[in-house]
Amino acid sequence: MSIRLRNVCADCSVPDPRWASVNRGVLICDECCSVHRSLGRHSSQVRHLTHTPWPPTQLQMVQTLYSNGANSIWEHSLLDPTSVMSGKRKANPQDKLLPNKSEFIKAKYQMLAFVHRMPCREDDSNTAKDLSKQLHSSVRTGNLETCLRLLTLGAQANFFHPEKGSTPLHVAAKAGQVLQAELLTVYGADPGAPDSNAKTPIDYAREAGYNDLADRLFEIQYELTDRLAFYLCGRKPDHRIGQHFIVPQLADSSLDLSELAKSAKKKLQSLNNHLFEELAMDVYDEVDRRETDAVWLATQNHSTLVSETTVVPFLPVNPEYSSTRNQGRQKLARFNSHEFATLVIDILSDAKRRQQGSAGLSTQDNLDFMLKNLSVKPFGDSLDNDQPDYDSVASDEDTDQDMPVSKEDRTKSPDSDLTDGAITLQEYMDVKKALTASEAKIQQLMKANGNLSDELRLMQKKASKFDKQSSMPESDYDNAFMDSDMDDSRRGRLRSSGWLAEGSSIPELDNVEMETDPTLPSTEDVIRKTEQITKNIQELLRAAQDGKHESFIPCSERIYVAVTEMAALFPKKPRSETARGSLRLLTSSACRLQAECKKAVPSDGGQSPDMQLVTQQVIQCAYDIAKAAKQLVTITTKETTN
């Protein structure tokens, strides 16, 4: 479903905004969206109006909120004439993104600086309770902006009314208020929560004859696993026929899992439900970040490859989470596309196992158990941080090969994996120490230094001060490509929103133990090859932006040739583990890119590919290549200066 772009940006009044903030109920322009994305999903959940698949009623909910003045909720005090006297003002189209628009948007949505404040009362809990009771009553009507205002002020979407014996979602479902139900679930309302009569909102919608609403609420319960499955294979389970899970498998399973990978899987399975929920929610957020980046890059002007406003390099900090968890969330960005797909598959598999493996419970008890332990907590529901957040998983830095998931390991009894026991305190402390050290390295890696071309020119100037080293003999760093062949047949029940695991494959650029390696090529040679790779990637991104999918394959071939020439500059086995890891990422990503681009061609049977999914994966592979090339430039620059 799409809409005609005839509105103005809620934050700066630029005409024809192309993005929406779902939880804020506003439409925003590209520039302002770049700031929203940097705030994180806990502050603003952004979706493109035409390039992102929308549940029709969710899009209708956002449109209705915006057209009915939802923006006045976030700019309440600015509407007061005295605000002009105080120096407060809204951003305008002529303002610069940094710092003007950025500071205004952060004040508006992160600090809630312009929201109407309730009079201070001694008992805040009573205030929240009163607001929640008002919400419980208001959702039976179609007045969405009133309910959004109440939620903003502190009303709880899952509030259980002690006298009525139900939640606001029960009331909205019984009244057939589809858009109210969409708003409540965006703010975390549980469609499977029972009321005092042991009935769920789904039950009430079905009994009242609102079957479309009942189906939508049922679908929302599987939002997390559906989103993860769609990310990997471009389709979702058909819940109407009883298919509730799709768990893809990696096609190349010729190699068994290493002992390290097996240990990582066991530790994932040994997590208690609370920690597994957190991990799942974080991975969901990372999927959203990657998908949004893909849409962003496909809809922008690619005169440069990377700039301050085109890429959100890792998940922004959520102040509701512990520092350890935030560090772990940010490490997710360092997984390349193959490794991240492996993690997502492991989580989908274990979610299904947990849902179906609650021995001794009835089917309904199983459903209730999973809904209770895997529920969405998008706003203000602080989590218990007394227990460790993550345990380590296998890293590409620990092995010379990518670690594919074997078919045998995926199909064996899950009970056979549960032999590792609970995570020990010492294991947790080791992981926490590693996370802390890695965070500093990530910050250094992701520092905003302008776009990639600027960095290359700067490094080239530095390189000119040194003697040119001769390049080394050709070598083959072409790792075998591990494609994702999709297989389904998973059934179950589950609801939630995002997941994560600790570990990484992308080497650090500032490895303090790295020795000088005289066999590495000169920085000038590496920069020259990197510039060619960058040029070819820009051409590919422009083709994606213009919808010229027929150009994907020739573009990928040119990128592959440029990557092969760059890899040939390096020796067979560089002394630096950092260099070896970067070369592995560079060449394997180029192979994956070729395979993804080939999917843009219709199959022999005439079936058209899902171009949105193909474009998303193509852009991710291109980003992995650019990042690896940047790492190699940095590595050779350090070697030269040493």
XYZ file of C-alpha atoms in Angstrom:
642
model
C 0.000 0.000 0.000
C 1.328 3.449 -0.864
C 0.208 7.020 -0.310
C 0.389 10.185 -2.332
C 3.207 12.376 -1.039
C 1.478 15.672 -0.468
C 2.346 16.436 3.143
C 5.221 18.265 4.799
C 7.912 16.985 7.146
C 6.763 17.129 10.764
C 10.178 18.372 11.904
C 11.307 20.935 9.309
C 8.303 21.431 6.949
C 10.096 20.213 3.799
C 7.394 19.127 1.314
C 6.717 15.521 0.296
C 8.260 13.551 3.176
C 9.152 9.975 2.200
C 9.518 8.397 5.656
C 7.315 7.830 8.692
C 7.990 7.429 12.403
C 5.526 4.694 13.338
C 5.461 5.174 17.101
C 5.442 8.987 16.871
C 2.710 9.123 14.220
C 4.489 11.637 11.972
C 5.863 11.858 8.427
C 9.455 13.042 7.982
C 11.868 13.951 5.189
C 15.113 12.178 4.309
C 17.360 14.549 6.249
C 15.283 14.453 9.417
C 14.942 10.684 9.065
C 18.720 10.357 9.266
C 18.552 11.897 12.741
C 15.575 9.730 13.770
C 17.542 6.631 12.811
C 20.462 7.710 14.957
C 18.145 7.945 17.992
C 17.355 4.219 17.922
C 14.075 2.294 17.677
C 13.309 2.938 21.345
C 12.877 6.612 20.393
C 11.667 6.447 16.795
C 10.707 3.497 14.582
C 11.183 4.664 10.987
C 9.819 3.097 7.793
C 9.901 4.288 4.195
C 6.424 5.110 2.911
C 6.767 3.327 -0.437
C 9.916 1.143 -0.335
C 9.114 -0.725 2.882
C 6.373 -3.367 3.106
C 3.637 -2.138 5.455
C 0.741 -3.886 7.139
C -2.056 -1.786 5.545
C -3.771 -0.982 8.826
C -0.509 0.122 10.435
C 0.142 2.576 7.607
C -3.442 3.788 7.898
C -2.891 4.328 11.615
C 0.157 6.531 10.973
C -1.642 8.501 8.255
C -4.634 9.088 10.529
C -2.480 10.244 13.430
C -0.514 12.644 11.257
C -3.555 14.124 9.517
C -5.292 14.591 12.880
C -2.432 16.612 14.349
C -0.314 14.075 16.231
C 2.670 16.356 15.676
C 1.148 18.883 18.071
C 1.714 16.351 20.868
C 5.468 16.548 20.353
C 5.481 20.332 19.732
C 2.884 21.414 22.295
C 4.855 24.214 23.943
C 6.048 25.546 20.565
C 2.433 26.309 19.649
C 2.287 28.755 22.544
C 2.870 32.333 21.253
C 5.139 32.985 24.225
C 7.553 30.356 22.923
C 8.722 32.841 20.280
C 9.601 35.254 23.051
C 11.592 32.562 24.850
C 13.689 31.819 21.776
C 12.190 28.375 21.148
C 11.406 27.676 17.527
C 10.771 24.817 15.140
C 13.401 23.834 12.577
C 12.804 25.071 9.036
C 13.910 23.846 5.582
C 16.772 26.360 5.421
C 18.354 25.125 8.661
C 21.469 22.987 8.422
C 21.123 19.350 9.408
C 24.019 19.700 11.839
C 23.605 21.103 14.356
C 20.221 22.851 13.881
C 17.815 20.137 12.751
C 19.633 17.433 14.669
C 19.457 19.273 17.986
C 15.796 20.156 17.485
C 14.803 16.566 16.675
C 16.700 15.172 19.656
C 15.034 17.696 21.966
C 11.624 16.933 20.461
C 11.627 13.136 20.592
C 14.480 12.100 22.879
C 14.129 14.699 25.620
C 10.381 15.321 25.021
C 11.231 18.969 25.630
C 8.044 20.373 24.072
C 5.484 17.833 25.305
C 2.713 19.044 27.612
C 3.635 18.110 31.167
C 1.131 16.938 33.761
C 1.052 18.880 37.036
C 3.475 17.362 39.530
C 1.903 15.042 42.088
C 3.369 13.296 45.058
C 2.366 9.816 43.895
C 3.526 9.207 40.330
C 2.128 5.667 40.397
C -1.389 7.017 40.923
C -0.877 9.438 38.028
C 0.149 6.600 35.699
C -2.795 4.545 36.922
C -5.244 7.374 36.232
C -3.790 7.891 32.752
C -4.007 4.162 32.058
C -7.671 4.098 33.115
C -8.352 6.978 30.727
C -6.610 5.016 27.974
C -8.713 1.950 28.817
C -11.842 4.022 28.262
C -10.635 6.007 25.223
C -9.713 3.076 22.967
C -13.359 2.146 22.417
C -13.563 5.277 20.210
C -11.646 6.202 17.082
C -9.820 9.154 18.649
C -6.251 8.008 18.031
C -4.466 11.241 18.928
C -6.028 11.250 22.415
C -4.699 7.763 23.062
C -1.259 8.658 21.697
C -1.188 11.656 24.034
C -2.070 9.445 27.012
C 0.627 6.927 26.068
C 3.124 9.771 25.772
C 2.261 11.000 29.265
C 2.765 7.584 30.838
C -0.324 5.432 30.288
C 0.544 1.739 30.035
C -0.552 -0.178 26.923
C -0.747 -3.439 28.932
C -2.558 -1.909 31.914
C -4.911 -4.432 33.563
C -7.985 -2.599 34.839
C -8.715 -4.011 38.318
C -12.469 -3.331 38.150
C -13.041 -4.149 34.468
C -10.730 -7.151 34.461
C -9.253 -6.395 31.043
C -6.566 -4.429 29.180
C -7.063 -1.558 26.703
C -6.444 -3.977 23.833
C -9.368 -6.157 24.989
C -11.594 -3.089 24.814
C -10.339 -2.000 21.371
C -10.697 -5.522 19.947
C -14.235 -5.947 21.283
C -15.200 -2.589 19.752
C -13.551 -3.398 16.423
C -11.172 -0.429 16.674
C -8.510 -1.642 14.268
C -6.337 1.487 14.320
C -6.437 1.706 18.113
C -5.265 -1.905 18.222
C -2.389 -1.042 15.875
C -1.349 1.882 18.077
C -1.530 -0.152 21.275
C 0.554 -3.000 19.855
C 3.209 -0.557 18.597
C 3.492 0.493 22.252
C 3.792 -3.104 23.412
C 0.229 -4.317 24.040
C 0.020 -8.135 24.112
C -2.667 -9.682 21.839
C -2.411 -12.952 23.782
C -2.959 -11.528 27.276
C -5.967 -13.121 29.044
C -8.587 -11.054 30.833
C -10.454 -12.056 34.002
C -12.538 -14.460 31.882
C -9.397 -16.070 30.398
C -10.169 -14.568 26.987
C -7.626 -12.773 24.802
C -8.171 -9.721 22.579
C -8.052 -12.138 19.638
C -10.957 -14.071 21.150
C -13.064 -10.926 21.562
C -12.377 -9.724 18.002
C -13.342 -13.125 16.628
C -16.536 -13.351 18.720
C -17.620 -9.862 17.618
C -17.169 -10.789 13.967
C -14.056 -8.695 13.362
C -12.169 -11.521 11.691
C -9.658 -9.306 9.855
C -8.731 -7.668 13.159
C -8.440 -11.066 14.842
C -6.152 -12.291 12.064
C -4.012 -9.176 12.338
C -3.667 -9.541 16.134
C -2.733 -13.189 15.684
C -0.075 -12.158 13.159
C 1.341 -9.548 15.539
C 2.084 -12.314 18.044
C 4.646 -13.661 15.564
C 6.090 -10.288 14.616
C 9.606 -11.126 15.732
C 10.076 -14.513 14.092
C 8.165 -13.422 10.981
C 10.488 -10.441 10.563
C 13.599 -12.578 10.976
C 12.356 -15.155 8.486
C 11.434 -12.464 5.952
C 14.884 -10.927 6.307
C 16.493 -14.208 5.258
C 14.161 -15.560 2.591
C 11.672 -12.841 1.643
C 8.534 -14.602 2.866
C 6.598 -15.170 6.057
C 4.747 -18.189 7.455
C 1.064 -18.557 6.597
C -0.489 -18.536 10.047
C -3.983 -19.106 8.683
C -3.071 -22.632 7.646
C -1.201 -23.383 10.847
C 2.315 -22.648 9.590
C 3.920 -20.476 12.253
C 7.664 -20.806 11.630
C 9.991 -20.699 8.652
C 13.549 -21.658 9.577
C 15.851 -21.353 6.528
C 18.995 -23.445 6.247
C 22.380 -22.634 4.752
C 22.776 -24.590 1.530
C 26.438 -25.530 1.892
C 26.594 -27.818 4.901
C 29.482 -29.989 3.755
C 31.618 -29.062 6.749
C 30.703 -29.927 10.298
C 30.609 -27.240 12.923
C 33.890 -26.579 14.676
C 34.041 -27.353 18.376
C 33.966 -23.625 19.069
C 30.782 -23.183 17.030
C 29.147 -26.188 18.695
C 29.999 -24.730 22.080
C 28.469 -21.407 21.049
C 25.231 -23.152 20.015
C 25.083 -24.967 23.344
C 25.537 -21.733 25.245
C 22.773 -20.117 23.213
C 20.482 -22.991 24.103
C 21.474 -22.890 27.762
C 20.398 -19.253 28.163
C 17.351 -18.847 30.364
C 14.225 -17.477 28.718
C 14.811 -13.929 29.978
C 18.302 -13.699 28.479
C 17.219 -15.445 25.294
C 14.426 -12.883 24.945
C 16.898 -10.023 25.252
C 19.199 -11.615 22.716
C 16.287 -12.085 20.305
C 15.103 -8.506 20.707
C 18.575 -7.151 19.982
C 18.963 -9.195 16.806
C 15.516 -7.983 15.701
C 16.729 -4.395 16.148
C 19.850 -5.183 14.113
C 17.717 -6.671 11.327
C 15.677 -3.476 11.321
C 18.875 -1.383 11.145
C 20.244 -3.389 8.221
C 16.970 -3.376 6.310
C 16.505 0.353 6.845
C 20.092 0.998 5.702
C 19.399 -1.002 2.539
C 16.272 1.029 1.765
C 18.116 4.234 2.626
C 21.055 3.513 0.335
C 18.731 2.436 -2.468
C 16.809 5.725 -2.358
C 19.628 8.262 -1.951
C 21.872 10.206 -4.302
C 25.092 8.214 -4.414
C 27.576 10.862 -5.420
C 29.549 9.551 -2.454
C 29.526 6.070 -0.982
C 29.333 6.826 2.713
C 28.560 10.052 4.521
C 27.499 11.141 7.963
C 23.814 10.933 7.110
C 23.683 7.780 4.995
C 24.722 5.033 7.381
C 23.920 4.282 11.022
C 26.998 2.107 11.688
C 25.624 0.201 14.682
C 22.668 0.166 17.049
C 22.364 3.417 19.036
C 22.590 3.250 22.829
C 19.328 2.493 24.625
C 19.496 4.113 28.082
C 17.074 1.498 29.454
C 19.686 -1.225 28.912
C 22.882 -1.982 30.818
C 26.200 -0.835 29.378
C 27.163 -4.473 28.801
C 24.041 -5.095 26.764
C 24.510 -1.907 24.737
C 28.091 -2.918 23.970
C 26.908 -6.325 22.842
C 24.197 -4.824 20.645
C 26.719 -2.651 18.853
C 28.972 -5.624 18.147
C 26.208 -7.088 15.971
C 27.100 -4.663 13.179
C 30.459 -6.419 12.850
C 28.901 -9.686 11.666
C 29.140 -10.048 7.904
C 26.005 -11.103 6.034
C 26.757 -14.845 6.170
C 27.571 -14.876 9.873
C 24.557 -12.757 10.743
C 22.309 -15.085 8.739
C 23.737 -18.031 10.691
C 22.948 -16.281 13.971
C 19.397 -15.461 12.885
C 18.808 -19.086 11.857
C 20.114 -20.347 15.201
C 17.749 -18.018 17.030
C 14.760 -19.045 14.922
C 15.585 -22.704 15.527
C 15.973 -22.255 19.259
C 12.808 -20.145 19.530
C 10.878 -23.005 17.941
C 12.594 -25.533 20.192
C 11.734 -23.534 23.311
C 8.123 -23.094 22.250
C 7.615 -26.767 21.508
C 9.909 -28.129 24.175
C 8.094 -27.039 27.346
C 7.494 -30.606 28.540
C 4.509 -31.256 30.706
C 2.469 -28.270 29.521
C -0.667 -28.321 27.438
C -0.740 -26.649 24.015
C -2.438 -23.555 25.426
C 0.015 -23.465 28.342
C 2.859 -23.623 25.828
C 1.452 -20.609 23.986
C 0.958 -18.639 27.181
C 4.443 -19.598 28.330
C 6.066 -18.252 25.183
C 3.970 -15.091 25.084
C 4.900 -14.364 28.667
C 8.599 -14.902 28.128
C 8.925 -13.308 24.688
C 6.929 -10.093 24.716
C 7.658 -6.744 23.080
C 8.965 -4.032 25.418
C 9.404 -0.980 23.209
C 9.034 1.870 25.666
C 10.165 2.280 29.235
C 9.775 -1.331 30.361
C 13.116 -1.611 32.102
C 14.591 -5.093 32.165
C 16.257 -6.935 35.005
C 19.992 -6.378 34.703
C 21.041 -8.489 37.641
C 21.976 -11.390 35.382
C 24.609 -11.454 32.632
C 23.371 -10.325 29.243
C 25.293 -12.471 26.786
C 27.705 -15.312 26.383
C 30.355 -15.664 23.721
C 29.713 -17.173 20.296
C 32.163 -18.289 17.660
C 34.195 -15.595 15.941
C 35.899 -15.532 12.578
C 38.976 -14.359 14.438
C 39.212 -17.782 16.068
C 39.328 -19.876 12.891
C 40.689 -19.615 9.358
C 37.365 -20.631 7.782
C 33.807 -19.391 7.963
C 31.760 -21.816 10.013
C 28.758 -23.114 8.047
C 25.910 -24.766 9.841
C 25.699 -28.446 8.991
C 22.357 -29.976 8.067
C 23.042 -32.847 10.440
C 23.523 -30.488 13.355
C 20.324 -28.587 12.523
C 18.140 -31.673 12.367
C 19.344 -33.613 15.375
C 17.419 -33.655 18.624
C 17.757 -30.336 20.451
C 17.992 -32.173 23.734
C 21.342 -33.601 22.668
C 22.795 -30.095 22.647
C 21.824 -29.250 26.197
C 24.918 -30.767 27.781
C 26.958 -27.678 28.458
C 25.119 -26.575 31.561
C 24.559 -23.034 32.778
C 26.989 -20.232 32.029
C 29.533 -19.822 34.803
C 30.411 -16.544 36.475
C 33.971 -16.762 35.165
C 32.720 -17.219 31.590
C 30.530 -14.183 31.979
C 33.337 -12.047 33.403
C 35.597 -13.051 30.496
C 32.908 -12.040 28.011
C 32.218 -8.778 29.822
C 35.911 -7.909 29.730
C 36.065 -8.674 26.021
C 32.965 -6.594 25.347
C 34.423 -3.584 27.155
C 37.680 -3.792 25.229
C 35.883 -4.263 21.944
C 33.612 -1.272 22.481
C 36.577 1.094 22.510
C 37.783 -0.434 19.272
C 34.368 -0.152 17.657
C 34.165 3.522 18.578
C 37.525 4.106 16.926
C 36.500 2.118 13.842
C 33.202 3.932 13.393
C 34.331 7.517 14.057
C 32.719 9.969 11.689
C 35.539 11.093 9.392
C 33.475 12.276 6.477
C 32.848 10.032 3.494
C 35.063 7.215 2.282
C 36.503 9.152 -0.637
C 37.749 11.902 1.676
C 39.460 9.312 3.864
C 41.131 7.710 0.876
C 42.478 11.037 -0.361
C 43.817 11.823 3.107
C 45.534 8.447 3.355
C 46.955 8.866 -0.138
C 48.578 12.131 0.917
C 50.140 10.376 3.897
C 51.317 7.506 1.724
C 53.148 9.859 -0.651
C 55.646 10.570 2.102
C 56.950 7.019 2.028
C 58.835 4.905 -0.499
C 56.664 2.660 -2.601
C 56.960 -1.011 -1.762
C 56.783 -3.645 -4.459
C 53.607 -5.709 -4.553
C 53.762 -9.415 -3.691
C 52.968 -12.414 -5.942
C 49.398 -13.166 -6.730
C 47.408 -15.330 -4.357
C 43.907 -16.657 -4.116
C 41.790 -15.539 -1.196
C 38.557 -16.663 -2.802
C 36.602 -18.401 -0.068
C 33.791 -20.663 -1.241
C 30.477 -18.843 -1.255
C 27.878 -20.107 1.196
C 24.485 -19.378 -0.323
C 21.253 -19.416 1.668
C 18.958 -22.059 0.289
C 15.565 -21.704 1.878
C 13.707 -24.563 3.492
C 10.627 -24.371 5.659
C 8.347 -26.638 7.729
C 8.360 -25.041 11.170
C 5.286 -24.665 13.325
C 4.874 -22.982 16.700
C 3.875 -19.873 18.473
C 5.818 -16.848 19.591
C 5.864 -13.077 19.848
C 8.537 -10.480 20.487
C 10.789 -7.930 18.826
C 14.646 -8.217 18.343
C 17.626 -10.463 19.389
C 21.544 -10.635 19.890
C 24.661 -12.652 20.614
C 28.200 -11.704 21.512
C 30.940 -12.366 19.037
C 32.357 -10.970 15.854
C 34.094 -11.780 12.651
C 35.443 -8.455 11.494
C 38.973 -7.947 12.816
C 39.986 -4.908 14.815
C 41.954 -2.202 13.048
C 44.066 -1.295 16.060
C 45.325 -4.696 17.169
C 48.043 -3.715 19.607
C 49.714 -7.116 19.290
C 50.040 -6.883 15.502
C 53.674 -7.064 14.428
C 55.103 -5.124 11.522
C 54.721 -7.181 8.364
C 57.236 -6.228 5.646
C 55.468 -8.437 3.092
C 52.342 -6.259 2.934
C 51.918 -4.109 -0.195
C 52.393 -0.360 -0.214
C 49.586 1.862 0.975
C 49.587 3.676 -2.360
C 48.887 0.433 -4.283
C 46.119 -0.574 -1.897
C 44.520 2.866 -2.076
C 44.529 2.780 -5.865
C 42.720 -0.576 -5.914
C 40.335 0.563 -3.187
C 39.368 3.619 -5.206
C 38.488 1.332 -8.127
C 36.359 -0.853 -5.834
C 34.641 2.242 -4.441
C 33.890 3.555 -7.925
C 32.324 0.241 -8.937
C 30.251 0.050 -5.738
C 28.937 3.568 -6.353
C 27.874 2.462 -9.817
C 26.045 -0.522 -8.299
C 24.266 1.663 -5.741
C 23.141 4.077 -8.439
C 21.717 1.125 -10.381
C 19.841 0.034 -7.256
C 18.523 3.559 -6.721
C 17.306 3.814 -10.327
C 15.797 0.320 -10.327
C 18.167 -0.832 -13.095
C 18.350 -4.403 -11.838
C 19.681 -5.656 -15.161
C 22.915 -3.786 -14.301
C 23.468 -5.772 -11.088
C 25.361 -8.664 -12.685
C 27.842 -6.586 -14.785
C 28.418 -4.285 -11.803
C 29.117 -7.253 -9.528
C 31.536 -8.693 -12.098
C 33.503 -5.455 -12.175
C 33.574 -5.346 -8.373
C 34.740 -8.971 -8.277
C 37.587 -8.237 -10.701
C 38.659 -5.182 -8.670
C 38.545 -7.192 -5.424
C 40.588 -10.018 -7.004
C 43.221 -7.530 -8.158
C 43.390 -6.000 -4.697
C 43.697 -9.408 -2.990
C 46.504 -10.313 -5.406
C 48.597 -7.490 -3.919
C 48.813 -9.397 -0.641
C 50.887 -12.495 0.156
C 49.343 -15.935 0.545
C 49.309 -15.696 4.340
C 49.989 -12.243 5.784
C 51.602 -12.331 9.189
C 48.860 -10.098 10.582
C 45.694 -11.922 11.636
C 43.918 -8.609 11.125
C 44.957 -8.511 7.463
C 43.975 -12.157 6.943
C 40.529 -11.523 8.411
C 39.965 -8.418 6.305
C 40.963 -10.295 3.144
C 38.581 -13.126 4.019
C 35.741 -10.640 4.459
C 36.651 -8.799 1.231
C 36.767 -11.834 -1.053
C 33.911 -13.842 0.472
C 31.660 -10.757 0.313
C 32.533 -10.290 -3.374
C 31.522 -13.911 -4.030
C 28.266 -13.458 -2.132
C 27.599 -10.252 -4.048
C 27.858 -12.100 -7.373
C 25.422 -14.767 -6.191
C 22.923 -12.196 -4.875
C 23.064 -10.186 -8.120
C 22.319 -13.318 -10.143
C 19.055 -13.633 -8.201
C 17.850 -10.441 -9.923
C 17.363 -12.487 -13.089
C 14.003 -14.318 -13.302
C 14.274 -18.093 -12.954
C 13.765 -20.493 -15.857
C 10.228 -21.095 -14.672
C 9.462 -17.430 -15.182
C 9.065 -16.656 -11.476
C 9.948 -13.041 -10.721
C 12.381 -12.506 -7.845
C 11.583 -10.358 -4.817
C 13.613 -7.331 -5.922
C 13.317 -5.563 -2.583
C 14.928 -8.535 -0.824
C 17.565 -8.927 -3.556
C 18.435 -5.216 -3.412
C 18.700 -5.353 0.373
C 21.153 -8.272 0.270
C 23.145 -6.712 -2.592
C 23.620 -3.488 -0.656
C 24.657 -5.379 2.480
C 27.327 -7.300 0.531
C 28.564 -4.071 -1.075
C 28.816 -2.460 2.354
C 30.840 -5.437 3.660
C 33.239 -5.068 0.711
C 33.677 -1.325 1.272
C 34.292 -1.855 4.983
C 36.896 -4.575 4.371
C 38.693 -2.413 1.798
C 38.780 0.460 4.261
C 40.294 -1.855 6.889
C 43.050 -2.959 4.509
C 43.939 0.646 3.690
C 44.209 1.407 7.404
C 46.298 -1.716 8.056
C 48.819 -0.951 5.320
C 49.010 2.691 6.413
C 49.932 1.605 9.944
C 52.510 -0.832 8.582
C 54.086 1.887 6.461
C 54.260 4.353 9.355
C 55.807 1.684 11.578
